[in-house]
């Protein structure tokens, strides 16, 4: 559950990052290019994904704890994206492997 929740928060944070006018993103995948070209759609998509993630966090942890945890998760992911994305440290293949490994551990080990 938490792996998918953190994936949604990361996705919403990345969409919000792509909607910024100050960010100069080098051309990458076609999906990222489409987000860069339409900033309002990226921001709307980011708000929808982050809103659903916030509700999901409140469902899992309670209203107050979920809100505080969501704030901490969001700040962490925004910091990671702002610091590491310009240096191309994130590769989609690596993120997919990390996601699959954490899903495996969450479902089968814990």
C-alpha atoms as an extended CHARMM CRD file, in Angstrom:
* protein
*
       110  EXT
         1         1  UNK       CA              0.0000000000        0.0000000000        0.0000000000  PROA      1               0.0000000000
         2         2  UNK       CA              2.6600000000        2.5000000000        0.9780000000  PROA      2               0.0000000000
         3         3  UNK       CA              4.7750000000        1.7660000000       -2.0850000000  PROA      3               0.0000000000
         4         4  UNK       CA              1.9500000000        2.7220000000       -4.4210000000  PROA      4               0.0000000000
         5         5  UNK       CA              1.1020000000        5.7120000000       -2.2500000000  PROA      5               0.0000000000
         6         6  UNK       CA              4.6690000000        6.9960000000       -2.4440000000  PROA      6               0.0000000000
         7         7  UNK       CA              4.6730000000        6.3570000000       -6.2010000000  PROA      7               0.0000000000
         8         8  UNK       CA              1.5890000000        8.5580000000       -6.5770000000  PROA      8               0.0000000000
         9         9  UNK       CA              3.1170000000       11.3030000000       -4.4440000000  PROA      9               0.0000000000
        10        10  UNK       CA              6.3200000000       11.1490000000       -6.5000000000  PROA      10              0.0000000000
        11        11  UNK       CA              4.3100000000       11.2820000000       -9.7290000000  PROA      11              0.0000000000
        12        12  UNK       CA              2.2510000000       14.2600000000       -8.5660000000  PROA      12              0.0000000000
        13        13  UNK       CA              5.3760000000       16.0680000000       -7.4140000000  PROA      13              0.0000000000
        14        14  UNK       CA              7.0730000000       15.4320000000      -10.7430000000  PROA      14              0.0000000000
        15        15  UNK       CA              4.0300000000       16.7150000000      -12.6590000000  PROA      15              0.0000000000
        16        16  UNK       CA              4.0590000000       19.8810000000      -10.5420000000  PROA      16              0.0000000000
        17        17  UNK       CA              7.7910000000       20.2820000000      -11.1770000000  PROA      17              0.0000000000
        18        18  UNK       CA              7.2040000000       19.9950000000      -14.9270000000  PROA      18              0.0000000000
        19        19  UNK       CA              4.5520000000       22.7190000000      -14.7760000000  PROA      19              0.0000000000
        20        20  UNK       CA              7.0000000000       25.3390000000      -13.5460000000  PROA      20              0.0000000000
        21        21  UNK       CA              7.9750000000       28.0610000000      -16.0170000000  PROA      21              0.0000000000
        22        22  UNK       CA             11.4260000000       28.4930000000      -14.4540000000  PROA      22              0.0000000000
        23        23  UNK       CA             12.4560000000       24.8920000000      -15.0200000000  PROA      23              0.0000000000
        24        24  UNK       CA             14.2870000000       24.0850000000      -18.2330000000  PROA      24              0.0000000000
        25        25  UNK       CA             13.8470000000       20.3910000000      -18.8690000000  PROA      25              0.0000000000
        26        26  UNK       CA             15.9490000000       18.8160000000      -21.5550000000  PROA      26              0.0000000000
        27        27  UNK       CA             13.9030000000       16.8040000000      -24.0520000000  PROA      27              0.0000000000
        28        28  UNK       CA             13.3020000000       13.2970000000      -22.8580000000  PROA      28              0.0000000000
        29        29  UNK       CA             10.3910000000       10.9450000000      -23.3010000000  PROA      29              0.0000000000
        30        30  UNK       CA              7.3160000000       11.9830000000      -25.2420000000  PROA      30              0.0000000000
        31        31  UNK       CA              5.2470000000       12.0680000000      -22.0600000000  PROA      31              0.0000000000
        32        32  UNK       CA              7.5760000000       14.5730000000      -20.3920000000  PROA      32              0.0000000000
        33        33  UNK       CA              7.6130000000       16.7140000000      -23.5310000000  PROA      33              0.0000000000
        34        34  UNK       CA              3.7910000000       16.7590000000      -23.5670000000  PROA      34              0.0000000000
        35        35  UNK       CA              3.8010000000       17.8820000000      -19.9220000000  PROA      35              0.0000000000
        36        36  UNK       CA              6.2710000000       20.6540000000      -20.6460000000  PROA      36              0.0000000000
        37        37  UNK       CA              4.2370000000       21.9970000000      -23.5430000000  PROA      37              0.0000000000
        38        38  UNK       CA              0.9470000000       22.1970000000      -21.6690000000  PROA      38              0.0000000000
        39        39  UNK       CA              1.6900000000       23.6510000000      -18.2370000000  PROA      39              0.0000000000
        40        40  UNK       CA             -1.9390000000       24.0490000000      -17.1250000000  PROA      40              0.0000000000
        41        41  UNK       CA             -2.7270000000       20.3990000000      -17.8660000000  PROA      41              0.0000000000
        42        42  UNK       CA              0.3760000000       19.3240000000      -15.9500000000  PROA      42              0.0000000000
        43        43  UNK       CA             -0.6130000000       21.4340000000      -12.9540000000  PROA      43              0.0000000000
        44        44  UNK       CA             -4.1920000000       20.1140000000      -13.0010000000  PROA      44              0.0000000000
        45        45  UNK       CA             -2.9490000000       16.5420000000      -13.2470000000  PROA      45              0.0000000000
        46        46  UNK       CA             -0.5180000000       17.1850000000      -10.3920000000  PROA      46              0.0000000000
        47        47  UNK       CA             -3.2510000000       18.6020000000       -8.1520000000  PROA      47              0.0000000000
        48        48  UNK       CA             -5.5190000000       15.6360000000       -8.9000000000  PROA      48              0.0000000000
        49        49  UNK       CA             -2.8190000000       13.0420000000       -8.1760000000  PROA      49              0.0000000000
        50        50  UNK       CA             -1.6020000000       14.8350000000       -5.0410000000  PROA      50              0.0000000000
        51        51  UNK       CA             -5.1760000000       15.3130000000       -3.8140000000  PROA      51              0.0000000000
        52        52  UNK       CA             -5.9340000000       11.6160000000       -4.1950000000  PROA      52              0.0000000000
        53        53  UNK       CA             -2.6510000000       10.7790000000       -2.4950000000  PROA      53              0.0000000000
        54        54  UNK       CA             -3.5200000000       13.0650000000        0.3880000000  PROA      54              0.0000000000
        55        55  UNK       CA             -6.9070000000       11.4080000000        0.8310000000  PROA      55              0.0000000000
        56        56  UNK       CA             -5.2830000000        7.9750000000        0.6350000000  PROA      56              0.0000000000
        57        57  UNK       CA             -2.7340000000        8.9560000000        3.2830000000  PROA      57              0.0000000000
        58        58  UNK       CA             -5.4900000000       10.2380000000        5.5480000000  PROA      58              0.0000000000
        59        59  UNK       CA             -7.3800000000        6.9600000000        5.0500000000  PROA      59              0.0000000000
        60        60  UNK       CA             -4.3340000000        4.8730000000        5.9750000000  PROA      60              0.0000000000
        61        61  UNK       CA             -3.0820000000        6.9210000000        8.9410000000  PROA      61              0.0000000000
        62        62  UNK       CA             -5.9750000000        9.0290000000       10.1430000000  PROA      62              0.0000000000
        63        63  UNK       CA             -6.7970000000       12.6480000000        9.4130000000  PROA      63              0.0000000000
        64        64  UNK       CA             -4.1540000000       14.5150000000       11.4020000000  PROA      64              0.0000000000
        65        65  UNK       CA             -1.3760000000       11.9390000000       11.1330000000  PROA      65              0.0000000000
        66        66  UNK       CA             -2.1040000000       11.4600000000        7.4430000000  PROA      66              0.0000000000
        67        67  UNK       CA             -1.9820000000       15.1740000000        6.7460000000  PROA      67              0.0000000000
        68        68  UNK       CA              1.3300000000       15.5840000000        8.5700000000  PROA      68              0.0000000000
        69        69  UNK       CA              2.8040000000       12.4850000000        6.9120000000  PROA      69              0.0000000000
        70        70  UNK       CA              1.6260000000       13.6750000000        3.4920000000  PROA      70              0.0000000000
        71        71  UNK       CA              3.3560000000       17.0020000000        4.0860000000  PROA      71              0.0000000000
        72        72  UNK       CA              6.5800000000       15.2320000000        5.0090000000  PROA      72              0.0000000000
        73        73  UNK       CA              6.3850000000       12.8570000000        2.0180000000  PROA      73              0.0000000000
        74        74  UNK       CA              5.6680000000       15.7210000000       -0.3510000000  PROA      74              0.0000000000
        75        75  UNK       CA              8.5130000000       17.8640000000        0.9690000000  PROA      75              0.0000000000
        76        76  UNK       CA             10.8870000000       14.9370000000        0.6560000000  PROA      76              0.0000000000
        77        77  UNK       CA              9.9180000000       14.1390000000       -2.9150000000  PROA      77              0.0000000000
        78        78  UNK       CA              9.9790000000       17.7750000000       -4.0210000000  PROA      78              0.0000000000
        79        79  UNK       CA             13.4580000000       18.1040000000       -2.5470000000  PROA      79              0.0000000000
        80        80  UNK       CA             14.6440000000       14.9720000000       -4.3270000000  PROA      80              0.0000000000
        81        81  UNK       CA             13.1750000000       16.0430000000       -7.6540000000  PROA      81              0.0000000000
        82        82  UNK       CA             14.5020000000       19.5930000000       -7.5040000000  PROA      82              0.0000000000
        83        83  UNK       CA             17.9740000000       18.4670000000       -6.4420000000  PROA      83              0.0000000000
        84        84  UNK       CA             18.4760000000       15.3450000000       -8.5290000000  PROA      84              0.0000000000
        85        85  UNK       CA             16.3940000000       15.7040000000      -11.7060000000  PROA      85              0.0000000000
        86        86  UNK       CA             18.5960000000       18.3640000000      -13.3840000000  PROA      86              0.0000000000
        87        87  UNK       CA             21.6010000000       16.0630000000      -13.0220000000  PROA      87              0.0000000000
        88        88  UNK       CA             19.7610000000       13.1660000000      -14.6720000000  PROA      88              0.0000000000
        89        89  UNK       CA             20.1550000000       10.8890000000      -11.6570000000  PROA      89              0.0000000000
        90        90  UNK       CA             16.6390000000        9.5160000000      -12.1680000000  PROA      90              0.0000000000
        91        91  UNK       CA             16.3190000000        6.9440000000      -14.9120000000  PROA      91              0.0000000000
        92        92  UNK       CA             12.8980000000        5.4180000000      -15.4890000000  PROA      92              0.0000000000
        93        93  UNK       CA             14.3200000000        1.8870000000      -15.6510000000  PROA      93              0.0000000000
        94        94  UNK       CA             16.0040000000        2.2990000000      -12.2760000000  PROA      94              0.0000000000
        95        95  UNK       CA             12.8480000000        3.7330000000      -10.7100000000  PROA      95              0.0000000000
        96        96  UNK       CA             10.8320000000        0.8100000000      -12.0880000000  PROA      96              0.0000000000
        97        97  UNK       CA             13.2340000000       -1.7260000000      -10.5870000000  PROA      97              0.0000000000
        98        98  UNK       CA             13.1280000000        0.0520000000       -7.2200000000  PROA      98              0.0000000000
        99        99  UNK       CA              9.3170000000        0.1260000000       -7.3510000000  PROA      99              0.0000000000
       100       100  UNK       CA              9.0770000000       -3.5840000000       -8.1650000000  PROA      100             0.0000000000
       101       101  UNK       CA             11.5610000000       -4.5160000000       -5.4350000000  PROA      101             0.0000000000
       102       102  UNK       CA              9.7650000000       -2.4650000000       -2.8120000000  PROA      102             0.0000000000
       103       103  UNK       CA              6.4020000000       -3.9290000000       -3.8920000000  PROA      103             0.0000000000
       104       104  UNK       CA              7.8670000000       -7.4120000000       -3.5650000000  PROA      104             0.0000000000
       105       105  UNK       CA              9.2070000000       -6.6880000000       -0.0790000000  PROA      105             0.0000000000
       106       106  UNK       CA              6.0030000000       -5.0130000000        1.0260000000  PROA      106             0.0000000000
       107       107  UNK       CA              3.7080000000       -7.7790000000       -0.1910000000  PROA      107             0.0000000000
       108       108  UNK       CA              5.7100000000      -10.9350000000        0.4220000000  PROA      108             0.0000000000
       109       109  UNK       CA              8.3000000000      -10.2310000000        3.1050000000  PROA      109             0.0000000000
       110       110  UNK       CA              6.5390000000       -7.8540000000        5.4910000000  PROA      110             0.0000000000
